[in-house]
Amino acid sequence: MDSFTPPTPNFWDRYVMPRLIGCACGMPQIMKRRSQIVPRASGKVLEFGAGGGINAEFYDPQKVSNVIGIDPSAELINQASPKLAAAKVPIELVEGVAENLPFDDASFDTVLITFTLCSVQDQAQSIREARRVLKDDGQLLVLEHGSAPDANVAKWQRRVEPFWKRMAGGCHLTRPTIDAVTAQGFTIAERTAEYMPGAPSILGWVESGVGMKAG
């Protein structure tokens, strides 16, 4: 595993940002898309950005044995207790970063990443780590927002991003989504891409897909 040292959180990142993220990531259109991809998880699952437990209600107990979630925010992890208690599958949350996962190679049947690759410090390294811990016949489930395909929207994403990152815990608006996953050795099936209804276009471009290790 590559070494990685996360930045020290400031007051905003530690106390304000987790609550804002919890509200934003629980919007109805986002929850609808979570409800479509999370039930596809099976076996032993690793979930990126699991603090808050927002995906907990969607796991299928007939398919999932257990879930380990990793998140850099101790505050979000602490907030997750009620959701974990109500979940139908065993879920354990671990404080850590996606760029340096504390797990053995090929140890998970499913890796689930939802609205997390936008804010990790190193997107490519995080995806490589997901590939490392995924079994050869495992699946990567991805649901992310990111760089829009329309030139005018993308222009405004670039303009707004410096301010947005400071306010939203390092969340990027211009990062590629599924293309970033394929660049790190995955093939993607059932790819979807669209603007979420009712969301500002600079925030609303979302993509999803089911990935398998290539080669």
Coordinates of C-alpha atoms in Angstrom, one line a residue:
M1 CA 0.0 0.0 0.0
D2 CA 1.2 3.5 -0.8
S3 CA 1.8 5.8 2.1
F4 CA -0.7 8.7 2.4
T5 CA -1.1 11.3 5.1
P6 CA -4.5 13.1 5.2
P7 CA -4.6 16.8 6.0
T8 CA -5.5 17.9 9.5
P9 CA -9.1 19.0 9.6
N10 CA -10.0 22.5 10.6
F11 CA -13.1 23.6 12.6
W12 CA -15.2 23.9 9.4
D13 CA -14.2 20.5 8.1
R14 CA -14.6 18.8 11.5
Y15 CA -17.9 20.3 12.7
V16 CA -19.8 22.1 10.0
M17 CA -19.0 20.3 6.8
P18 CA -20.2 16.8 8.0
R19 CA -23.6 18.2 8.7
L20 CA -23.8 19.9 5.3
I21 CA -22.7 16.8 3.5
G22 CA -25.3 14.7 5.4
C23 CA -28.0 17.1 4.2
A24 CA -26.8 17.4 0.6
C25 CA -26.1 13.7 0.1
G26 CA -29.6 12.8 1.4
M27 CA -31.6 14.8 -1.1
P28 CA -34.4 12.8 -2.7
Q29 CA -32.9 12.5 -6.2
I30 CA -29.6 11.3 -4.7
M31 CA -31.3 8.8 -2.5
K32 CA -33.3 7.5 -5.4
R33 CA -30.0 6.7 -7.2
R34 CA -28.5 5.2 -4.1
S35 CA -31.6 2.9 -3.8
Q36 CA -30.9 1.7 -7.4
I37 CA -27.2 0.8 -7.0
V38 CA -26.6 -0.2 -3.4
P39 CA -28.9 -3.3 -3.5
R40 CA -26.6 -4.8 -6.2
A41 CA -23.8 -5.3 -3.6
S42 CA -23.2 -8.8 -2.6
G43 CA -20.9 -10.9 -0.4
K44 CA -18.3 -9.0 1.7
V45 CA -18.6 -5.3 0.9
L46 CA -16.3 -2.4 1.3
E47 CA -17.9 1.0 1.1
F48 CA -16.0 4.2 0.5
G49 CA -17.1 7.3 2.2
A50 CA -19.5 5.4 4.5
G51 CA -19.5 7.9 7.3
G52 CA -23.1 8.9 8.2
G53 CA -24.4 5.5 7.2
I54 CA -26.5 6.9 4.4
N55 CA -26.4 3.7 2.3
A56 CA -27.1 1.4 5.2
E57 CA -30.9 1.0 4.5
F58 CA -30.4 -0.1 1.0
Y59 CA -28.2 -3.2 1.5
D60 CA -30.0 -6.5 0.6
P61 CA -29.6 -9.0 3.6
Q62 CA -30.2 -11.9 1.2
K63 CA -27.1 -11.0 -0.8
V64 CA -24.7 -9.2 1.6
S65 CA -22.8 -11.0 4.4
N66 CA -21.3 -7.9 6.0
V67 CA -20.2 -4.4 5.2
I68 CA -17.0 -2.5 6.2
G69 CA -17.2 1.2 5.6
I70 CA -14.2 3.6 5.6
D71 CA -14.4 7.3 6.1
P72 CA -11.9 10.0 7.1
S73 CA -14.5 11.9 9.3
A74 CA -14.9 10.7 12.9
E75 CA -17.8 13.0 13.2
L76 CA -19.7 11.4 10.3
I77 CA -18.9 8.0 11.7
N78 CA -20.3 9.0 15.1
Q79 CA -23.5 10.3 13.4
A80 CA -24.1 6.9 11.8
S81 CA -25.0 4.9 14.9
P82 CA -28.8 5.1 14.5
K83 CA -28.7 4.1 10.8
L84 CA -26.3 1.2 11.5
A85 CA -28.6 -0.1 14.3
A86 CA -31.5 -0.1 11.9
A87 CA -29.6 -1.8 9.1
K88 CA -30.5 -5.3 8.0
V89 CA -26.9 -6.3 7.5
P90 CA -23.8 -6.1 9.8
I91 CA -22.0 -2.8 9.2
E92 CA -18.7 -1.7 10.7
L93 CA -17.3 1.7 10.1
V94 CA -13.5 2.4 10.2
E95 CA -11.8 5.8 10.2
G96 CA -9.3 6.0 7.4
V97 CA -8.7 7.2 3.8
A98 CA -9.4 5.6 0.5
E99 CA -5.9 6.2 -0.7
N100 CA -4.4 3.8 1.9
L101 CA -6.8 1.1 2.7
P102 CA -6.0 -1.1 5.8
F103 CA -7.1 -4.3 4.1
D104 CA -5.5 -7.2 2.4
D105 CA -5.4 -7.7 -1.4
A106 CA -8.4 -9.4 -3.0
S107 CA -10.4 -9.4 0.3
F108 CA -13.8 -8.0 -0.9
D109 CA -16.5 -9.3 -3.2
T110 CA -17.9 -5.8 -3.8
V111 CA -16.5 -2.3 -3.5
L112 CA -19.2 0.4 -3.4
I113 CA -18.3 4.0 -4.1
T114 CA -21.0 6.7 -3.9
F115 CA -20.3 10.4 -4.1
T116 CA -16.8 10.0 -2.7
L117 CA -14.3 10.2 -5.6
C118 CA -15.2 13.9 -5.9
S119 CA -13.6 14.7 -2.6
V120 CA -10.7 12.2 -2.0
Q121 CA -7.2 13.7 -2.0
D122 CA -6.0 11.5 -4.8
Q123 CA -8.7 10.1 -7.1
A124 CA -6.5 7.8 -9.1
Q125 CA -4.8 6.3 -6.1
S126 CA -8.2 5.7 -4.4
I127 CA -9.4 3.7 -7.4
R128 CA -6.2 1.7 -7.6
E129 CA -6.7 0.8 -3.9
A130 CA -10.3 -0.3 -4.7
R131 CA -8.9 -2.5 -7.4
R132 CA -6.3 -4.0 -5.1
V133 CA -8.7 -5.1 -2.4
L134 CA -11.3 -6.4 -4.8
K135 CA -11.4 -10.1 -5.7
D136 CA -10.6 -11.0 -9.3
D137 CA -14.3 -11.9 -9.8
G138 CA -15.6 -9.1 -7.7
Q139 CA -17.6 -6.0 -8.7
L140 CA -17.1 -2.3 -8.3
L141 CA -20.3 -0.3 -8.0
V142 CA -19.9 3.4 -8.7
L143 CA -22.3 6.4 -8.4
E144 CA -20.6 9.8 -8.7
H145 CA -21.1 13.4 -9.8
G146 CA -18.5 15.2 -11.7
S147 CA -17.4 17.0 -14.9
A148 CA -20.4 17.7 -17.2
P149 CA -20.1 17.0 -20.9
D150 CA -21.6 20.3 -22.0
A151 CA -19.0 23.1 -22.6
N152 CA -21.0 25.9 -21.0
V153 CA -21.8 23.9 -17.9
A154 CA -18.1 22.7 -17.6
K155 CA -17.0 26.3 -17.9
W156 CA -19.1 27.3 -14.9
Q157 CA -17.9 24.2 -13.0
R158 CA -14.3 25.4 -13.4
R159 CA -15.2 28.9 -12.3
V160 CA -17.1 27.8 -9.2
E161 CA -14.9 24.9 -8.2
P162 CA -12.2 26.8 -6.2
F163 CA -14.9 28.3 -3.9
W164 CA -17.0 25.1 -3.8
K165 CA -14.0 23.0 -2.7
R166 CA -13.3 25.3 0.3
M167 CA -17.0 25.2 1.4
A168 CA -17.7 21.5 0.7
G169 CA -14.8 19.6 2.2
G170 CA -12.7 19.4 -0.9
C171 CA -15.5 18.3 -3.3
H172 CA -14.4 18.8 -6.9
L173 CA -16.9 19.7 -9.7
T174 CA -14.6 19.0 -12.6
R175 CA -13.3 15.6 -11.9
P176 CA -14.1 12.8 -14.4
T177 CA -16.2 10.0 -13.0
I178 CA -16.5 6.7 -14.8
D179 CA -13.7 7.5 -17.2
A180 CA -11.4 7.9 -14.1
V181 CA -12.4 4.3 -13.1
T182 CA -11.7 2.8 -16.5
A183 CA -8.3 4.5 -16.5
Q184 CA -7.3 2.5 -13.5
G185 CA -7.9 -1.0 -14.9
F186 CA -11.7 -1.5 -14.8
T187 CA -14.2 -2.4 -17.5
I188 CA -17.6 -0.8 -17.0
A189 CA -21.0 -2.2 -17.9
E190 CA -24.4 -0.7 -17.5
R191 CA -23.1 2.8 -17.5
T192 CA -25.6 5.6 -17.0
A193 CA -25.1 9.4 -17.2
E194 CA -27.6 12.2 -16.8
Y195 CA -28.4 15.5 -15.1
M196 CA -30.4 15.0 -12.0
P197 CA -33.8 16.7 -12.3
G198 CA -34.1 19.8 -10.1
A199 CA -30.4 20.1 -9.4
P200 CA -28.2 23.0 -10.6
S201 CA -26.5 21.8 -13.7
I202 CA -23.0 22.5 -12.3
L203 CA -23.8 20.1 -9.5
G204 CA -26.2 17.7 -11.1
W205 CA -24.2 15.6 -13.6
V206 CA -24.1 12.1 -12.3
E207 CA -22.8 8.8 -13.7
S208 CA -23.0 5.2 -12.5
G209 CA -21.7 1.9 -13.5
V210 CA -20.8 -1.7 -12.6
G211 CA -17.1 -2.4 -12.9
M212 CA -15.0 -5.5 -13.2
K213 CA -11.2 -5.9 -13.2
A214 CA -9.8 -5.6 -16.7
G215 CA -7.2 -8.0 -17.9

